[in-house]
Short mmCIF file of N, CA and C in Angstrom, two decimals:
data_model
loop_
_atom_site.label_atom_id
_atom_site.label_comp_id
_atom_site.label_asym_id
_atom_site.label_seq_id
_atom_site.Cartn_x
_atom_site.Cartn_y
_atom_site.Cartn_z
N MET A 1 -13.40 -2.49 -13.34
CA MET A 1 -13.27 -1.74 -12.35
C MET A 1 -12.47 -0.86 -12.61
N SER A 2 -12.44 0.57 -11.84
CA SER A 2 -12.00 1.47 -11.44
C SER A 2 -10.49 1.61 -11.52
N GLU A 3 -10.05 2.68 -11.70
CA GLU A 3 -8.34 3.36 -11.51
C GLU A 3 -8.28 3.66 -10.02
N THR A 4 -7.28 3.70 -9.74
CA THR A 4 -7.07 4.19 -8.10
C THR A 4 -5.54 4.76 -8.34
N LYS A 5 -5.92 6.33 -7.95
CA LYS A 5 -4.57 7.09 -8.14
C LYS A 5 -4.22 7.44 -6.56
N ILE A 6 -2.78 7.33 -6.57
CA ILE A 6 -2.53 7.42 -5.16
C ILE A 6 -1.21 8.81 -5.60
N THR A 7 -1.71 9.87 -4.78
CA THR A 7 -1.24 11.27 -5.09
C THR A 7 -0.53 11.51 -3.30
N VAL A 8 0.55 12.16 -3.70
CA VAL A 8 1.32 12.61 -2.53
C VAL A 8 1.23 14.55 -2.87
N ILE A 9 0.80 14.84 -1.65
CA ILE A 9 1.09 16.63 -1.99
C ILE A 9 2.05 17.02 -0.71
N TYR A 10 2.89 17.60 -1.45
CA TYR A 10 3.75 17.88 -0.51
C TYR A 10 3.21 19.77 0.03
N ASP A 11 3.29 19.94 0.96
CA ASP A 11 2.99 21.04 1.45
C ASP A 11 4.32 21.87 1.34
N ASN A 12 4.15 23.58 1.53
CA ASN A 12 5.66 24.34 1.42
C ASN A 12 6.29 24.05 2.52
N PRO A 13 7.71 23.68 1.62
CA PRO A 13 9.11 23.33 2.83
C PRO A 13 9.57 24.17 3.35
N LEU A 14 10.56 24.35 4.24
CA LEU A 14 10.69 25.37 5.02
C LEU A 14 12.06 26.03 4.18
N SER A 15 12.45 25.08 3.60
CA SER A 15 13.53 25.56 2.55
C SER A 15 13.20 25.09 1.49
N PRO A 16 12.74 25.91 0.37
CA PRO A 16 11.97 25.28 -0.85
C PRO A 16 13.50 24.79 -1.88
N GLU A 17 14.78 25.91 -1.59
CA GLU A 17 16.15 25.38 -2.05
C GLU A 17 16.53 24.03 -1.73
N GLU A 18 16.27 23.76 -0.61
CA GLU A 18 17.12 22.55 -0.54
C GLU A 18 15.90 21.31 -1.11
N PHE A 19 14.70 21.80 -0.80
CA PHE A 19 13.65 20.73 -1.12
C PHE A 19 14.23 20.79 -2.57
N GLU A 20 14.16 21.52 -3.48
CA GLU A 20 14.35 21.31 -4.90
C GLU A 20 15.56 20.31 -5.06
N ALA A 21 16.94 20.73 -4.41
CA ALA A 21 18.19 20.24 -4.39
C ALA A 21 18.26 18.62 -4.47
N SER A 22 17.16 17.78 -4.08
CA SER A 22 16.60 16.52 -3.35
C SER A 22 15.65 15.92 -4.33
N TYR A 23 14.53 16.53 -4.41
CA TYR A 23 13.15 16.01 -5.32
C TYR A 23 13.32 15.29 -6.30
N PRO A 24 13.81 16.18 -7.05
CA PRO A 24 14.50 15.52 -8.75
C PRO A 24 14.72 13.36 -8.33
N GLU A 25 15.46 13.54 -7.65
CA GLU A 25 16.37 12.06 -7.45
C GLU A 25 15.92 11.31 -6.50
N GLN A 26 15.28 11.78 -4.97
CA GLN A 26 15.11 10.97 -4.31
C GLN A 26 13.70 11.11 -4.10
N GLN A 27 12.68 11.60 -5.08
CA GLN A 27 11.63 11.47 -4.91
C GLN A 27 10.52 11.47 -6.65
N LEU A 28 11.33 12.27 -7.34
CA LEU A 28 10.66 12.17 -8.75
C LEU A 28 10.99 10.74 -9.20
N ASP A 29 12.74 10.40 -9.45
CA ASP A 29 13.01 9.24 -9.76
C ASP A 29 12.61 7.73 -9.59
N VAL A 30 12.24 8.28 -8.18
CA VAL A 30 12.29 6.96 -7.35
C VAL A 30 10.51 6.67 -7.20
N ALA A 31 9.75 7.36 -7.21
CA ALA A 31 8.43 7.41 -7.73
C ALA A 31 8.12 6.50 -9.44
N ARG A 32 9.23 7.29 -10.41
CA ARG A 32 8.61 6.45 -11.55
C ARG A 32 9.26 4.84 -11.39
N SER A 33 9.84 4.49 -10.72
CA SER A 33 10.86 3.04 -10.67
C SER A 33 9.80 2.53 -9.74
N PHE A 34 8.34 3.02 -9.35
CA PHE A 34 7.51 2.45 -8.60
C PHE A 34 6.93 1.32 -9.84
N PRO A 35 6.42 -0.33 -8.86
CA PRO A 35 5.96 -0.86 -9.69
C PRO A 35 4.44 -1.21 -10.54
N GLY A 36 4.60 -1.31 -11.56
CA GLY A 36 2.94 -1.72 -12.06
C GLY A 36 2.10 0.01 -12.14
N HIS A 37 2.69 1.16 -12.06
CA HIS A 37 1.73 2.12 -12.43
C HIS A 37 1.44 2.52 -14.20
N ILE A 38 0.48 3.05 -14.31
CA ILE A 38 0.25 3.29 -16.10
C ILE A 38 0.08 4.45 -15.95
N ARG A 39 0.72 5.42 -15.04
CA ARG A 39 0.49 6.79 -15.60
C ARG A 39 1.45 7.26 -14.32
N LEU A 40 2.09 8.59 -14.21
CA LEU A 40 2.96 9.38 -13.84
C LEU A 40 2.58 10.74 -13.82
N GLU A 41 2.01 11.65 -13.44
CA GLU A 41 1.98 13.02 -13.25
C GLU A 41 2.68 13.34 -11.97
N ALA A 42 3.50 14.30 -12.15
CA ALA A 42 4.50 15.34 -10.88
C ALA A 42 3.86 16.53 -11.45
N SER A 43 3.54 17.76 -10.42
CA SER A 43 3.15 19.23 -10.72
C SER A 43 3.82 19.95 -9.58
N LYS A 44 3.52 21.16 -9.92
CA LYS A 44 4.52 22.14 -8.84
C LYS A 44 3.05 23.58 -8.87
N VAL A 45 3.10 23.39 -7.83
CA VAL A 45 1.78 24.83 -7.46
C VAL A 45 2.31 26.07 -8.01
N TRP A 46 1.23 26.92 -8.72
CA TRP A 46 1.91 28.43 -9.53
C TRP A 46 1.90 29.04 -7.83
N PRO A 47 2.77 30.02 -7.74
CA PRO A 47 2.78 30.96 -6.77
C PRO A 47 1.37 31.65 -7.21
N LYS A 48 1.34 32.20 -5.55
CA LYS A 48 -0.21 33.45 -5.57
C LYS A 48 0.34 34.66 -5.79
N GLU A 49 -0.86 35.36 -6.70
CA GLU A 49 -0.39 36.32 -7.63
C GLU A 49 0.29 37.78 -6.57
N ASP A 50 -0.37 37.41 -4.99
CA ASP A 50 -0.15 38.49 -3.96
C ASP A 50 0.81 38.04 -3.27
N GLY A 51 1.81 36.23 -3.46
CA GLY A 51 2.76 36.29 -2.73
C GLY A 51 2.42 35.42 -1.31
N SER A 52 1.53 35.70 -1.52
CA SER A 52 0.65 34.61 0.33
C SER A 52 0.89 33.27 -0.16
N PRO A 53 0.99 32.30 0.81
CA PRO A 53 1.80 30.80 0.65
C PRO A 53 0.33 30.31 0.05
N THR A 54 0.65 29.46 -0.95
CA THR A 54 -0.17 28.13 -1.53
C THR A 54 -0.50 27.29 -0.53
N PRO A 55 -1.54 26.62 -0.49
CA PRO A 55 -1.47 25.87 -0.12
C PRO A 55 -1.44 24.00 0.02
N ALA A 56 -0.49 24.46 -0.99
CA ALA A 56 0.27 22.63 -1.49
C ALA A 56 1.66 23.69 -2.43
N TYR A 57 2.40 22.46 -2.12
CA TYR A 57 4.34 23.15 -2.67
C TYR A 57 3.90 22.43 -4.16
N ARG A 58 4.13 20.82 -4.16
CA ARG A 58 4.12 19.75 -5.31
C ARG A 58 3.32 18.87 -5.08
N MET A 59 2.85 18.13 -6.72
CA MET A 59 2.59 16.79 -5.91
C MET A 59 2.88 15.87 -6.95
N ILE A 60 2.83 14.59 -6.48
CA ILE A 60 2.91 13.19 -7.59
C ILE A 60 1.68 12.72 -7.39
N ASP A 61 1.22 11.96 -8.61
CA ASP A 61 0.25 11.51 -8.23
C ASP A 61 0.67 10.03 -9.64
N LEU A 62 0.38 9.09 -8.65
CA LEU A 62 0.91 7.24 -9.85
C LEU A 62 -0.65 6.76 -9.73
N TYR A 63 -0.81 6.39 -11.25
CA TYR A 63 -2.15 5.77 -11.36
C TYR A 63 -2.24 3.91 -11.67
N TYR A 64 -2.84 3.63 -11.18
CA TYR A 64 -2.74 2.19 -11.78
C TYR A 64 -4.00 1.77 -11.27
N PRO A 65 -3.98 0.38 -11.86
CA PRO A 65 -5.36 -0.18 -12.85
C PRO A 65 -6.40 -0.59 -11.77
N ASP A 66 -6.22 -0.73 -11.12
CA ASP A 66 -7.14 -1.01 -9.33
C ASP A 66 -6.41 -0.67 -8.31
N TYR A 67 -7.41 -0.59 -7.15
CA TYR A 67 -6.59 -0.55 -5.72
C TYR A 67 -5.43 -1.88 -5.43
N ALA A 68 -5.89 -2.62 -5.64
CA ALA A 68 -5.18 -3.97 -4.98
C ALA A 68 -3.46 -4.08 -5.83
N SER A 69 -3.34 -3.46 -7.17
CA SER A 69 -2.16 -3.02 -7.39
C SER A 69 -1.54 -1.57 -6.92
N ALA A 70 -2.53 -0.59 -6.50
CA ALA A 70 -1.45 0.44 -5.64
C ALA A 70 -1.44 0.11 -4.51
N SER A 71 -1.99 -0.57 -3.88
CA SER A 71 -1.63 -1.11 -2.52
C SER A 71 -0.33 -2.28 -2.39
N GLU A 72 -0.15 -3.16 -3.38
CA GLU A 72 1.17 -4.18 -3.46
C GLU A 72 2.17 -2.87 -3.65
N ALA A 73 2.19 -2.27 -4.71
CA ALA A 73 3.12 -1.02 -5.25
C ALA A 73 3.88 -0.34 -3.86
N VAL A 74 2.97 -0.12 -2.88
CA VAL A 74 3.34 0.76 -1.99
C VAL A 74 4.34 -0.09 -0.99
N THR A 75 3.90 -1.38 -1.07
CA THR A 75 4.91 -2.63 -0.21
C THR A 75 6.22 -2.42 -0.83
N SER A 76 6.98 -2.41 -1.59
CA SER A 76 7.94 -2.71 -2.52
C SER A 76 9.10 -1.86 -2.31
N PRO A 77 10.28 -2.14 -2.46
CA PRO A 77 11.53 -1.81 -2.15
C PRO A 77 11.39 0.06 -2.27
N GLU A 78 10.82 -0.04 -3.68
CA GLU A 78 11.03 1.26 -4.33
C GLU A 78 10.29 1.99 -3.57
N ALA A 79 8.93 1.86 -3.02
CA ALA A 79 8.17 2.81 -2.08
C ALA A 79 8.99 3.34 -0.53
N GLY A 80 9.24 2.33 -0.47
CA GLY A 80 10.20 2.25 0.92
C GLY A 80 11.44 2.96 0.91
N ARG A 81 12.14 3.11 -0.15
CA ARG A 81 12.89 4.48 -0.21
C ARG A 81 12.03 5.83 -0.88
N PHE A 82 11.20 5.49 -1.45
CA PHE A 82 10.27 6.80 -1.54
C PHE A 82 10.06 7.53 -0.21
N PHE A 83 9.30 6.77 0.68
CA PHE A 83 8.65 6.81 1.60
C PHE A 83 9.24 7.76 2.59
N GLU A 84 10.86 7.11 3.15
CA GLU A 84 11.75 7.45 3.89
C GLU A 84 12.45 8.81 3.52
N ALA A 85 12.58 9.13 2.44
CA ALA A 85 13.22 10.26 1.69
C ALA A 85 11.89 10.95 1.69
N MET A 86 10.84 11.00 1.57
CA MET A 86 9.49 11.58 1.63
C MET A 86 9.67 12.41 3.18
N GLY A 87 9.47 11.10 4.19
CA GLY A 87 9.94 12.19 5.49
C GLY A 87 10.70 13.19 6.03
N ARG A 88 12.00 12.89 5.71
CA ARG A 88 13.32 13.97 5.55
C ARG A 88 13.04 14.86 4.59
N LEU A 89 12.29 15.05 3.81
CA LEU A 89 12.65 15.84 2.67
C LEU A 89 11.16 17.26 2.85
N SER A 90 10.13 16.45 3.57
CA SER A 90 8.95 16.96 3.32
C SER A 90 8.48 18.11 4.94
N THR A 91 9.60 18.91 5.15
CA THR A 91 9.62 19.59 6.26
C THR A 91 8.60 20.72 6.38
N GLY A 92 7.44 21.09 5.36
CA GLY A 92 6.08 21.63 5.67
C GLY A 92 5.26 20.79 6.05
N GLY A 93 5.14 19.50 5.40
CA GLY A 93 4.32 18.68 5.77
C GLY A 93 4.13 17.89 4.28
N VAL A 94 3.24 16.58 4.74
CA VAL A 94 2.83 16.01 3.21
C VAL A 94 1.82 15.23 3.71
N ARG A 95 0.48 15.16 2.45
CA ARG A 95 -0.30 13.62 2.91
C ARG A 95 -0.27 13.15 1.42
N VAL A 96 -0.45 11.89 2.09
CA VAL A 96 -0.90 10.57 0.62
C VAL A 96 -1.94 9.98 0.86
N LEU A 97 -3.08 10.42 -0.83
CA LEU A 97 -4.01 9.91 -0.57
C LEU A 97 -4.17 8.55 -1.43
N PHE A 98 -4.65 7.75 -1.13
CA PHE A 98 -5.47 6.80 -2.51
C PHE A 98 -6.96 7.23 -2.76
N SER A 99 -6.97 7.24 -4.14
CA SER A 99 -8.54 7.60 -4.46
C SER A 99 -8.72 7.08 -5.84
N ASP A 100 -10.13 6.75 -5.68
CA ASP A 100 -10.99 6.11 -6.59
C ASP A 100 -11.40 7.06 -8.08
N ILE A 101 -10.56 6.45 -9.07
CA ILE A 101 -10.65 7.67 -10.17
C ILE A 101 -12.32 7.24 -10.69
N GLU A 102 -13.09 8.39 -10.52
CA GLU A 102 -14.71 8.34 -10.97
C GLU A 102 -14.61 8.50 -12.56
N VAL A 103 -13.80 9.50 -12.86
CA VAL A 103 -13.83 9.90 -14.28
C VAL A 103 -12.71 9.70 -14.95
N PRO A 104 -12.36 8.45 -15.58
CA PRO A 104 -10.72 8.54 -16.62
C PRO A 104 -10.87 8.92 -17.44
N GLN A 105 -9.35 9.69 -17.57
CA GLN A 105 -9.02 10.64 -18.69
C GLN A 105 -9.13 9.86 -20.08
N ALA A 106 -10.13 10.57 -20.67
CA ALA A 106 -10.32 9.83 -22.31
C ALA A 106 -9.19 9.78 -22.85
#
C-alpha cells in the first residue's frame, strides 16, 4: 500500500508580517501534533527574482502510511485547531490536497 500526503498550500497573504507572526505557533506547531504522520515537511517559496508574486507562499506536507490514516488524522482535535486557525490566517487563499505518493523517498 502506498503512502498518502496531505499538502497545505498557502497563497500569498495580504500581510506577510501578520501571517508570519502566527504561523509558527498556530500552524506549524499544531501540524506537528497531528496524530499518525510519519514525516512532516514545511517550506517557504523563494521570491521571484523580478519581484512579481509567486504562485504560492508556504506549504506544509504531512506524510501518512496510507489514506485511511490521513483521513482519520484530519478528524482529530489537533486538526480542528489547525483548520480553524488556517481559515483565519490564510487571507490570500489556501488549498488542501490529499495525494497518493507514487514514488516514495528512497
